[in-house]
Amino acid sequence: MPHRSLPSRDTIAATLRAAGCVFAEDEADMILAAADGDPGALDGMVARRAAGLPLELVVGWAEFGGRRIYVEPGVFVPRRRTEFLVEQALALAPDASVVVDLCCGSGAVGAALTAALAVADLHAADIDPAAVRCAHRNVASLGGHVHQGDLFDALPARLRGRVDILAANVPYVPSDEIALLPAEARDHEPRVALDGGADGLDILRRVAAEAPAWLAPGGHLLIETSPHQAPDALSAFTESRLEARLAVCEERPARVVIGRRP
Ligand SMILES: C[S@@+](CC[C@H](N)C(=O)[O-])C[C@H]1O[C@@H](n2cnc3c(N)ncnc32)[C@H](O)[C@@H]1O
């Protein structure tokens, strides 16, 4: 069979630009690297990207916390703004030994925390089997444990009252705003990863309600939120008798509700 040569970077970039990709040259470089000289794989990746699949799901990884996080179709792509939640957790508990990444998706948060906390006993959990599979590849390789199930039901009972950091980037898009999301999220990320119920706070409220039973005294719960949800999110924390405050990063932009078990 005759050897087929790869299309040039310029040809790929032109295809991507015509499909609406703003950073077409950079994306062409990433896709070329991911295809690793295989023309068939390259054609497929360019076609999937041109059809609107998020770049991270096309090349199979997302950058998060200075690491490559493996991602696959059907799993939420970790957002760079969520690095703020990781930074807040590390600043609060640099000596944390028991860490939970609830609603872990790909496990990006857990992987970043585990990498920074050499002694952490890390548990990541998600309800979605595709996310759990993905998290295994990112977290288990760092010595973390991955569980499947509905919120705290997934966790080993022995963690009750012992968690130093409980990080939970829960779904928080109000149900009727999902249709307004960019197509990459709306069409290519699972609804279970986005839909937070009528006001977007259903899962956050459930996590806040149960968190005190799982946190160690002085342990922290951290949940990402949005500007307009922040007041109600703070109320949910204080109703659970957590000492609550909001951390804000305007640059990324990101907001994290932080609760401490007294
Ligand atoms: C916004 S995504 C965040 C994923 C990951 N933490 C990150 O930052 O990339 C929310 C995740 O919550 C999971 N999820 C939704 N409802 C859940 C539930 N009841 N129990 C456990 N996980 C849930 C979804 O499957 C999804 O992976």
PDB file of C-alpha atoms and ligand atoms in Angstrom:
ATOM      1  CA  MET A   1       0.000   0.000   0.000  1.00  0.00           C
ATOM      2  CA  PRO A   2       1.520   3.401  -0.955  1.00  0.00           C
ATOM      3  CA  HIS A   3       2.637   5.540   1.978  1.00  0.00           C
ATOM      4  CA  ARG A   4       0.283   8.503   2.470  1.00  0.00           C
ATOM      5  CA  SER A   5       1.923  11.768   3.529  1.00  0.00           C
ATOM      6  CA  LEU A   6       0.497  13.937   6.272  1.00  0.00           C
ATOM      7  CA  PRO A   7      -1.318  17.149   5.362  1.00  0.00           C
ATOM      8  CA  SER A   8       0.720  20.265   6.210  1.00  0.00           C
ATOM      9  CA  ARG A   9       0.180  22.348   9.336  1.00  0.00           C
ATOM     10  CA  ASP A  10      -1.160  25.161   7.110  1.00  0.00           C
ATOM     11  CA  THR A  11      -3.691  22.866   5.449  1.00  0.00           C
ATOM     12  CA  ILE A  12      -4.929  21.614   8.822  1.00  0.00           C
ATOM     13  CA  ALA A  13      -5.061  25.147  10.230  1.00  0.00           C
ATOM     14  CA  ALA A  14      -7.086  26.329   7.223  1.00  0.00           C
ATOM     15  CA  THR A  15      -9.616  23.535   7.772  1.00  0.00           C
ATOM     16  CA  LEU A  16      -9.892  24.373  11.462  1.00  0.00           C
ATOM     17  CA  ARG A  17     -10.148  28.110  10.814  1.00  0.00           C
ATOM     18  CA  ALA A  18     -12.942  27.537   8.303  1.00  0.00           C
ATOM     19  CA  ALA A  19     -14.748  25.569  11.011  1.00  0.00           C
ATOM     20  CA  GLY A  20     -14.504  28.544  13.385  1.00  0.00           C
ATOM     21  CA  CYS A  21     -11.459  27.611  15.512  1.00  0.00           C
ATOM     22  CA  VAL A  22      -9.868  30.888  16.617  1.00  0.00           C
ATOM     23  CA  PHE A  23      -6.456  29.460  17.524  1.00  0.00           C
ATOM     24  CA  ALA A  24      -6.261  27.297  14.415  1.00  0.00           C
ATOM     25  CA  GLU A  25      -2.435  27.171  14.126  1.00  0.00           C
ATOM     26  CA  ASP A  26      -1.938  26.221  17.781  1.00  0.00           C
ATOM     27  CA  GLU A  27      -4.642  23.593  17.523  1.00  0.00           C
ATOM     28  CA  ALA A  28      -3.101  22.218  14.330  1.00  0.00           C
ATOM     29  CA  ASP A  29       0.204  21.786  16.195  1.00  0.00           C
ATOM     30  CA  MET A  30      -1.499  19.946  19.052  1.00  0.00           C
ATOM     31  CA  ILE A  31      -3.451  17.676  16.734  1.00  0.00           C
ATOM     32  CA  LEU A  32      -0.342  16.890  14.670  1.00  0.00           C
ATOM     33  CA  ALA A  33       1.521  15.965  17.857  1.00  0.00           C
ATOM     34  CA  ALA A  34      -1.359  13.794  19.091  1.00  0.00           C
ATOM     35  CA  ALA A  35      -1.678  11.967  15.757  1.00  0.00           C
ATOM     36  CA  ASP A  36       2.011  11.056  15.987  1.00  0.00           C
ATOM     37  CA  GLY A  37       2.518  10.584  12.244  1.00  0.00           C
ATOM     38  CA  ASP A  38      -0.606   8.455  11.628  1.00  0.00           C
ATOM     39  CA  PRO A  39      -2.503   9.994   8.664  1.00  0.00           C
ATOM     40  CA  GLY A  40      -5.737   8.123   9.426  1.00  0.00           C
ATOM     41  CA  ALA A  41      -5.720   9.238  13.056  1.00  0.00           C
ATOM     42  CA  LEU A  42      -4.944  12.793  11.962  1.00  0.00           C
ATOM     43  CA  ASP A  43      -7.863  12.887   9.508  1.00  0.00           C
ATOM     44  CA  GLY A  44     -10.206  11.670  12.229  1.00  0.00           C
ATOM     45  CA  MET A  45      -8.987  14.222  14.751  1.00  0.00           C
ATOM     46  CA  VAL A  46      -9.253  17.135  12.323  1.00  0.00           C
ATOM     47  CA  ALA A  47     -12.763  16.030  11.335  1.00  0.00           C
ATOM     48  CA  ARG A  48     -13.877  15.701  14.966  1.00  0.00           C
ATOM     49  CA  ARG A  49     -12.455  19.110  15.875  1.00  0.00           C
ATOM     50  CA  ALA A  50     -14.017  20.718  12.791  1.00  0.00           C
ATOM     51  CA  ALA A  51     -17.341  19.189  13.889  1.00  0.00           C
ATOM     52  CA  GLY A  52     -17.047  20.992  17.229  1.00  0.00           C
ATOM     53  CA  LEU A  53     -15.657  18.397  19.653  1.00  0.00           C
ATOM     54  CA  PRO A  54     -13.623  20.240  22.324  1.00  0.00           C
ATOM     55  CA  LEU A  55      -9.910  20.209  21.472  1.00  0.00           C
ATOM     56  CA  GLU A  56      -9.070  18.434  24.739  1.00  0.00           C
ATOM     57  CA  LEU A  57     -11.384  15.551  23.871  1.00  0.00           C
ATOM     58  CA  VAL A  58      -9.875  15.371  20.377  1.00  0.00           C
ATOM     59  CA  VAL A  59      -6.269  15.123  21.543  1.00  0.00           C
ATOM     60  CA  GLY A  60      -7.119  13.185  24.726  1.00  0.00           C
ATOM     61  CA  TRP A  61      -5.703  15.474  27.375  1.00  0.00           C
ATOM     62  CA  ALA A  62      -6.258  18.794  29.155  1.00  0.00           C
ATOM     63  CA  GLU A  63      -3.689  20.889  30.946  1.00  0.00           C
ATOM     64  CA  PHE A  64      -4.531  21.396  34.619  1.00  0.00           C
ATOM     65  CA  GLY A  65      -2.279  22.404  37.489  1.00  0.00           C
ATOM     66  CA  GLY A  66       0.801  22.031  35.314  1.00  0.00           C
ATOM     67  CA  ARG A  67      -0.067  18.416  34.494  1.00  0.00           C
ATOM     68  CA  ARG A  68      -1.557  16.607  31.535  1.00  0.00           C
ATOM     69  CA  ILE A  69      -4.901  15.175  32.565  1.00  0.00           C
ATOM     70  CA  TYR A  70      -6.221  12.348  30.422  1.00  0.00           C
ATOM     71  CA  VAL A  71      -9.765  13.048  29.168  1.00  0.00           C
ATOM     72  CA  GLU A  72     -12.106  11.172  26.873  1.00  0.00           C
ATOM     73  CA  PRO A  73     -15.447  11.885  25.162  1.00  0.00           C
ATOM     74  CA  GLY A  74     -18.354  11.810  27.617  1.00  0.00           C
ATOM     75  CA  VAL A  75     -16.300  13.324  30.458  1.00  0.00           C
ATOM     76  CA  PHE A  76     -16.248  16.949  31.655  1.00  0.00           C
ATOM     77  CA  VAL A  77     -13.141  18.833  30.485  1.00  0.00           C
ATOM     78  CA  PRO A  78     -11.410  20.339  33.539  1.00  0.00           C
ATOM     79  CA  ARG A  79     -11.398  24.137  33.376  1.00  0.00           C
ATOM     80  CA  ARG A  80      -8.294  26.185  34.175  1.00  0.00           C
ATOM     81  CA  ARG A  81     -10.316  28.405  36.557  1.00  0.00           C
ATOM     82  CA  THR A  82     -10.717  25.392  38.854  1.00  0.00           C
ATOM     83  CA  GLU A  83      -6.962  25.578  39.555  1.00  0.00           C
ATOM     84  CA  PHE A  84      -7.986  28.404  41.935  1.00  0.00           C
ATOM     85  CA  LEU A  85      -9.904  25.896  44.074  1.00  0.00           C
ATOM     86  CA  VAL A  86      -6.813  23.677  44.222  1.00  0.00           C
ATOM     87  CA  GLU A  87      -4.608  26.626  45.210  1.00  0.00           C
ATOM     88  CA  GLN A  88      -7.032  27.624  47.980  1.00  0.00           C
ATOM     89  CA  ALA A  89      -7.099  24.075  49.338  1.00  0.00           C
ATOM     90  CA  LEU A  90      -3.316  23.817  49.381  1.00  0.00           C
ATOM     91  CA  ALA A  91      -2.973  27.184  51.117  1.00  0.00           C
ATOM     92  CA  LEU A  92      -5.463  26.144  53.820  1.00  0.00           C
ATOM     93  CA  ALA A  93      -4.110  22.692  54.500  1.00  0.00           C
ATOM     94  CA  PRO A  94      -0.571  22.160  53.222  1.00  0.00           C
ATOM     95  CA  ASP A  95      -0.209  19.233  55.630  1.00  0.00           C
ATOM     96  CA  ALA A  96      -3.519  17.566  54.757  1.00  0.00           C
ATOM     97  CA  SER A  97      -3.346  13.815  54.958  1.00  0.00           C
ATOM     98  CA  VAL A  98      -6.898  12.782  53.988  1.00  0.00           C
ATOM     99  CA  VAL A  99      -8.255  14.429  50.848  1.00  0.00           C
ATOM    100  CA  VAL A 100     -11.506  13.794  48.971  1.00  0.00           C
ATOM    101  CA  ASP A 101     -12.297  14.944  45.421  1.00  0.00           C
ATOM    102  CA  LEU A 102     -16.077  14.563  45.217  1.00  0.00           C
ATOM    103  CA  CYS A 103     -17.759  14.858  41.791  1.00  0.00           C
ATOM    104  CA  CYS A 104     -14.260  14.218  40.484  1.00  0.00           C
ATOM    105  CA  GLY A 105     -14.935  13.922  36.728  1.00  0.00           C
ATOM    106  CA  SER A 106     -11.538  13.210  35.172  1.00  0.00           C
ATOM    107  CA  GLY A 107      -9.944  13.502  38.617  1.00  0.00           C
ATOM    108  CA  ALA A 108      -8.062  16.686  37.704  1.00  0.00           C
ATOM    109  CA  VAL A 109      -8.548  18.297  41.130  1.00  0.00           C
ATOM    110  CA  GLY A 110      -7.579  15.148  42.978  1.00  0.00           C
ATOM    111  CA  ALA A 111      -4.532  14.606  40.791  1.00  0.00           C
ATOM    112  CA  ALA A 112      -3.322  18.166  41.363  1.00  0.00           C
ATOM    113  CA  LEU A 113      -3.838  17.883  45.137  1.00  0.00           C
ATOM    114  CA  THR A 114      -2.160  14.487  45.322  1.00  0.00           C
ATOM    115  CA  ALA A 115       0.825  15.690  43.356  1.00  0.00           C
ATOM    116  CA  ALA A 116       1.266  18.643  45.728  1.00  0.00           C
ATOM    117  CA  LEU A 117       0.568  16.753  48.970  1.00  0.00           C
ATOM    118  CA  ALA A 118       3.106  13.964  49.056  1.00  0.00           C
ATOM    119  CA  VAL A 119       1.485  12.173  52.007  1.00  0.00           C
ATOM    120  CA  ALA A 120      -2.172  12.579  51.029  1.00  0.00           C
ATOM    121  CA  ASP A 121      -4.588   9.647  51.276  1.00  0.00           C
ATOM    122  CA  LEU A 122      -6.690  10.677  48.289  1.00  0.00           C
ATOM    123  CA  HIS A 123     -10.183   9.444  47.438  1.00  0.00           C
ATOM    124  CA  ALA A 124     -11.927  10.596  44.254  1.00  0.00           C
ATOM    125  CA  ALA A 125     -15.552   9.723  43.498  1.00  0.00           C
ATOM    126  CA  ASP A 126     -18.120  10.323  40.782  1.00  0.00           C
ATOM    127  CA  ILE A 127     -21.525   8.950  39.847  1.00  0.00           C
ATOM    128  CA  ASP A 128     -20.714   8.602  36.153  1.00  0.00           C
ATOM    129  CA  PRO A 129     -18.897   5.392  35.077  1.00  0.00           C
ATOM    130  CA  ALA A 130     -17.097   7.204  32.218  1.00  0.00           C
ATOM    131  CA  ALA A 131     -15.715   9.773  34.675  1.00  0.00           C
ATOM    132  CA  VAL A 132     -14.657   7.049  37.105  1.00  0.00           C
ATOM    133  CA  ARG A 133     -12.792   5.219  34.319  1.00  0.00           C
ATOM    134  CA  CYS A 134     -11.035   8.413  33.366  1.00  0.00           C
ATOM    135  CA  ALA A 135     -10.204   9.338  36.973  1.00  0.00           C
ATOM    136  CA  HIS A 136      -8.613   5.919  37.434  1.00  0.00           C
ATOM    137  CA  ARG A 137      -6.060   6.778  34.780  1.00  0.00           C
ATOM    138  CA  ASN A 138      -5.283  10.161  36.341  1.00  0.00           C
ATOM    139  CA  VAL A 139      -5.521   9.447  40.066  1.00  0.00           C
ATOM    140  CA  ALA A 140      -4.802   5.766  40.617  1.00  0.00           C
ATOM    141  CA  SER A 141      -1.408   6.188  38.968  1.00  0.00           C
ATOM    142  CA  LEU A 142      -0.582   8.708  41.738  1.00  0.00           C
ATOM    143  CA  GLY A 143      -1.645   6.310  44.479  1.00  0.00           C
ATOM    144  CA  GLY A 144      -5.181   7.706  44.912  1.00  0.00           C
ATOM    145  CA  HIS A 145      -8.346   5.616  45.235  1.00  0.00           C
ATOM    146  CA  VAL A 146     -11.324   6.071  42.894  1.00  0.00           C
ATOM    147  CA  HIS A 147     -14.928   5.162  43.749  1.00  0.00           C
ATOM    148  CA  GLN A 148     -18.238   5.234  41.906  1.00  0.00           C
ATOM    149  CA  GLY A 149     -21.540   6.305  43.465  1.00  0.00           C
ATOM    150  CA  ASP A 150     -23.870   9.102  44.492  1.00  0.00           C
ATOM    151  CA  LEU A 151     -21.867  11.743  46.409  1.00  0.00           C
ATOM    152  CA  PHE A 152     -20.811  10.469  49.859  1.00  0.00           C
ATOM    153  CA  ASP A 153     -22.373   7.015  49.309  1.00  0.00           C
ATOM    154  CA  ALA A 154     -19.323   6.219  47.198  1.00  0.00           C
ATOM    155  CA  LEU A 155     -16.815   6.810  49.988  1.00  0.00           C
ATOM    156  CA  PRO A 156     -15.448   4.241  52.437  1.00  0.00           C
ATOM    157  CA  ALA A 157     -17.143   4.703  55.838  1.00  0.00           C
ATOM    158  CA  ARG A 158     -13.757   4.804  57.543  1.00  0.00           C
ATOM    159  CA  LEU A 159     -13.274   8.342  56.160  1.00  0.00           C
ATOM    160  CA  ARG A 160     -16.144   9.767  58.251  1.00  0.00           C
ATOM    161  CA  GLY A 161     -14.882  12.562  60.495  1.00  0.00           C
ATOM    162  CA  ARG A 162     -11.341  12.320  59.060  1.00  0.00           C
ATOM    163  CA  VAL A 163     -11.295  14.392  55.849  1.00  0.00           C
ATOM    164  CA  ASP A 164      -8.937  17.389  55.911  1.00  0.00           C
ATOM    165  CA  ILE A 165      -9.796  18.693  52.439  1.00  0.00           C
ATOM    166  CA  LEU A 166     -13.141  17.992  50.778  1.00  0.00           C
ATOM    167  CA  ALA A 167     -12.952  19.477  47.281  1.00  0.00           C
ATOM    168  CA  ALA A 168     -16.126  19.314  45.208  1.00  0.00           C
ATOM    169  CA  ASN A 169     -16.445  20.963  41.836  1.00  0.00           C
ATOM    170  CA  VAL A 170     -20.108  20.039  41.555  1.00  0.00           C
ATOM    171  CA  PRO A 171     -22.429  20.686  38.575  1.00  0.00           C
ATOM    172  CA  TYR A 172     -23.777  24.222  39.054  1.00  0.00           C
ATOM    173  CA  VAL A 173     -25.481  25.376  35.863  1.00  0.00           C
ATOM    174  CA  PRO A 174     -29.202  26.094  36.433  1.00  0.00           C
ATOM    175  CA  SER A 175     -31.198  23.588  34.352  1.00  0.00           C
ATOM    176  CA  ASP A 176     -32.801  26.146  32.070  1.00  0.00           C
ATOM    177  CA  GLU A 177     -29.443  27.845  31.351  1.00  0.00           C
ATOM    178  CA  ILE A 178     -27.839  24.726  29.872  1.00  0.00           C
ATOM    179  CA  ALA A 179     -29.258  25.619  26.459  1.00  0.00           C
ATOM    180  CA  LEU A 180     -27.345  28.909  26.659  1.00  0.00           C
ATOM    181  CA  LEU A 181     -23.922  27.308  27.193  1.00  0.00           C
ATOM    182  CA  PRO A 182     -21.311  27.332  24.403  1.00  0.00           C
ATOM    183  CA  ALA A 183     -21.899  24.437  21.996  1.00  0.00           C
ATOM    184  CA  GLU A 184     -18.695  22.672  23.075  1.00  0.00           C
ATOM    185  CA  ALA A 185     -20.158  22.194  26.561  1.00  0.00           C
ATOM    186  CA  ARG A 186     -23.837  21.922  25.649  1.00  0.00           C
ATOM    187  CA  ASP A 187     -23.367  19.343  22.910  1.00  0.00           C
ATOM    188  CA  HIS A 188     -20.297  17.426  24.063  1.00  0.00           C
ATOM    189  CA  GLU A 189     -20.262  17.294  27.851  1.00  0.00           C
ATOM    190  CA  PRO A 190     -22.663  15.086  29.800  1.00  0.00           C
ATOM    191  CA  ARG A 191     -25.702  16.759  31.334  1.00  0.00           C
ATOM    192  CA  VAL A 192     -24.940  15.123  34.688  1.00  0.00           C
ATOM    193  CA  ALA A 193     -21.706  17.144  34.771  1.00  0.00           C
ATOM    194  CA  LEU A 194     -23.437  20.474  34.174  1.00  0.00           C
ATOM    195  CA  ASP A 195     -26.990  20.439  35.520  1.00  0.00           C
ATOM    196  CA  GLY A 196     -27.270  21.756  39.062  1.00  0.00           C
ATOM    197  CA  GLY A 197     -31.083  21.828  39.169  1.00  0.00           C
ATOM    198  CA  ALA A 198     -33.497  24.780  39.176  1.00  0.00           C
ATOM    199  CA  ASP A 199     -31.105  27.360  40.665  1.00  0.00           C
ATOM    200  CA  GLY A 200     -27.913  25.365  40.037  1.00  0.00           C
ATOM    201  CA  LEU A 201     -27.356  24.690  43.736  1.00  0.00           C
ATOM    202  CA  ASP A 202     -29.035  21.296  44.256  1.00  0.00           C
ATOM    203  CA  ILE A 203     -25.808  19.288  44.457  1.00  0.00           C
ATOM    204  CA  LEU A 204     -23.953  21.993  46.366  1.00  0.00           C
ATOM    205  CA  ARG A 205     -26.685  21.972  49.047  1.00  0.00           C
ATOM    206  CA  ARG A 206     -26.507  18.178  49.355  1.00  0.00           C
ATOM    207  CA  VAL A 207     -22.726  18.263  49.700  1.00  0.00           C
ATOM    208  CA  ALA A 208     -22.816  21.101  52.241  1.00  0.00           C
ATOM    209  CA  ALA A 209     -25.457  19.290  54.301  1.00  0.00           C
ATOM    210  CA  GLU A 210     -23.444  16.072  54.606  1.00  0.00           C
ATOM    211  CA  ALA A 211     -19.933  17.503  54.694  1.00  0.00           C
ATOM    212  CA  PRO A 212     -19.695  18.146  58.477  1.00  0.00           C
ATOM    213  CA  ALA A 213     -20.088  14.410  59.149  1.00  0.00           C
ATOM    214  CA  TRP A 214     -17.090  13.648  56.916  1.00  0.00           C
ATOM    215  CA  LEU A 215     -14.760  16.536  57.727  1.00  0.00           C
ATOM    216  CA  ALA A 216     -12.180  16.280  60.473  1.00  0.00           C
ATOM    217  CA  PRO A 217     -12.381  19.061  63.100  1.00  0.00           C
ATOM    218  CA  GLY A 218     -10.769  22.046  61.346  1.00  0.00           C
ATOM    219  CA  GLY A 219     -11.203  20.365  57.949  1.00  0.00           C
ATOM    220  CA  HIS A 220     -12.316  22.385  54.918  1.00  0.00           C
ATOM    221  CA  LEU A 221     -14.989  22.021  52.246  1.00  0.00           C
ATOM    222  CA  LEU A 222     -14.318  23.900  48.982  1.00  0.00           C
ATOM    223  CA  ILE A 223     -16.884  24.252  46.183  1.00  0.00           C
ATOM    224  CA  GLU A 224     -16.612  26.376  43.036  1.00  0.00           C
ATOM    225  CA  THR A 225     -19.548  28.707  42.395  1.00  0.00           C
ATOM    226  CA  SER A 226     -20.585  31.695  40.277  1.00  0.00           C
ATOM    227  CA  PRO A 227     -21.017  35.356  41.278  1.00  0.00           C
ATOM    228  CA  HIS A 228     -24.819  35.307  41.336  1.00  0.00           C
ATOM    229  CA  GLN A 229     -24.981  31.964  43.192  1.00  0.00           C
ATOM    230  CA  ALA A 230     -22.392  32.878  45.825  1.00  0.00           C
ATOM    231  CA  PRO A 231     -24.772  34.369  48.452  1.00  0.00           C
ATOM    232  CA  ASP A 232     -27.067  31.320  48.453  1.00  0.00           C
ATOM    233  CA  ALA A 233     -24.081  28.978  48.376  1.00  0.00           C
ATOM    234  CA  LEU A 234     -22.661  30.700  51.463  1.00  0.00           C
ATOM    235  CA  SER A 235     -26.038  30.345  53.206  1.00  0.00           C
ATOM    236  CA  ALA A 236     -26.055  26.604  52.480  1.00  0.00           C
ATOM    237  CA  PHE A 237     -22.659  26.310  54.164  1.00  0.00           C
ATOM    238  CA  THR A 238     -23.624  28.308  57.250  1.00  0.00           C
ATOM    239  CA  GLU A 239     -26.884  26.360  57.586  1.00  0.00           C
ATOM    240  CA  SER A 240     -24.657  23.286  57.942  1.00  0.00           C
ATOM    241  CA  ARG A 241     -22.768  25.031  60.760  1.00  0.00           C
ATOM    242  CA  LEU A 242     -19.654  25.498  58.670  1.00  0.00           C
ATOM    243  CA  GLU A 243     -17.643  28.702  59.086  1.00  0.00           C
ATOM    244  CA  ALA A 244     -18.069  30.029  55.554  1.00  0.00           C
ATOM    245  CA  ARG A 245     -16.364  32.601  53.356  1.00  0.00           C
ATOM    246  CA  LEU A 246     -15.948  33.334  49.669  1.00  0.00           C
ATOM    247  CA  ALA A 247     -12.576  33.373  47.877  1.00  0.00           C
ATOM    248  CA  VAL A 248     -12.496  35.359  44.642  1.00  0.00           C
ATOM    249  CA  CYS A 249     -10.050  35.436  41.738  1.00  0.00           C
ATOM    250  CA  GLU A 250     -11.090  38.109  39.231  1.00  0.00           C
ATOM    251  CA  GLU A 251      -8.456  37.216  36.608  1.00  0.00           C
ATOM    252  CA  ARG A 252      -9.544  33.656  35.817  1.00  0.00           C
ATOM    253  CA  PRO A 253     -12.422  34.448  36.900  1.00  0.00           C
ATOM    254  CA  ALA A 254     -13.242  32.049  39.726  1.00  0.00           C
ATOM    255  CA  ARG A 255     -15.158  31.921  42.992  1.00  0.00           C
ATOM    256  CA  VAL A 256     -14.853  29.267  45.652  1.00  0.00           C
ATOM    257  CA  VAL A 257     -17.014  28.881  48.740  1.00  0.00           C
ATOM    258  CA  ILE A 258     -14.870  27.680  51.612  1.00  0.00           C
ATOM    259  CA  GLY A 259     -16.316  26.152  54.756  1.00  0.00           C
ATOM    260  CA  ARG A 260     -14.421  25.094  57.856  1.00  0.00           C
ATOM    261  CA  ARG A 261     -15.732  22.581  60.364  1.00  0.00           C
ATOM    262  CA  PRO A 262     -15.214  24.225  63.785  1.00  0.00           C
TER     263      PRO A 262
HETATM  264  C1  LIG B   1     -18.615  20.148  36.776  1.00  0.00           C
HETATM  265  S1  LIG B   1     -18.096  18.453  36.649  1.00  0.00           S
HETATM  266  C2  LIG B   1     -16.546  18.605  37.511  1.00  0.00           C
HETATM  267  C3  LIG B   1     -15.589  17.500  37.281  1.00  0.00           C
HETATM  268  C4  LIG B   1     -14.218  17.702  37.942  1.00  0.00           C
HETATM  269  N1  LIG B   1     -14.332  17.877  39.365  1.00  0.00           N
HETATM  270  C5  LIG B   1     -13.502  18.889  37.337  1.00  0.00           C
HETATM  271  O1  LIG B   1     -13.399  19.939  37.964  1.00  0.00           O
HETATM  272  O2  LIG B   1     -13.033  18.757  36.186  1.00  0.00           O
HETATM  273  C6  LIG B   1     -19.181  17.702  37.841  1.00  0.00           C
HETATM  274  C7  LIG B   1     -19.014  16.201  38.019  1.00  0.00           C
HETATM  275  O3  LIG B   1     -19.966  15.807  39.027  1.00  0.00           O
HETATM  276  C8  LIG B   1     -20.428  14.504  38.739  1.00  0.00           C
HETATM  277  N2  LIG B   1     -21.698  14.294  39.450  1.00  0.00           N
HETATM  278  C9  LIG B   1     -22.906  14.831  39.176  1.00  0.00           C
HETATM  279  N3  LIG B   1     -23.822  14.409  40.077  1.00  0.00           N
HETATM  280  C10 LIG B   1     -23.176  13.593  40.942  1.00  0.00           C
HETATM  281  C11 LIG B   1     -23.580  12.854  42.096  1.00  0.00           C
HETATM  282  N4  LIG B   1     -24.858  12.875  42.540  1.00  0.00           N
HETATM  283  N5  LIG B   1     -22.654  12.118  42.751  1.00  0.00           N
HETATM  284  C12 LIG B   1     -21.372  12.083  42.304  1.00  0.00           C
HETATM  285  N6  LIG B   1     -20.925  12.755  41.220  1.00  0.00           N
HETATM  286  C13 LIG B   1     -21.818  13.513  40.544  1.00  0.00           C
HETATM  287  C14 LIG B   1     -20.519  14.483  37.222  1.00  0.00           C
HETATM  288  O4  LIG B   1     -20.536  13.168  36.714  1.00  0.00           O
HETATM  289  C15 LIG B   1     -19.273  15.318  36.819  1.00  0.00           C
HETATM  290  O5  LIG B   1     -18.192  14.466  36.581  1.00  0.00           O
END
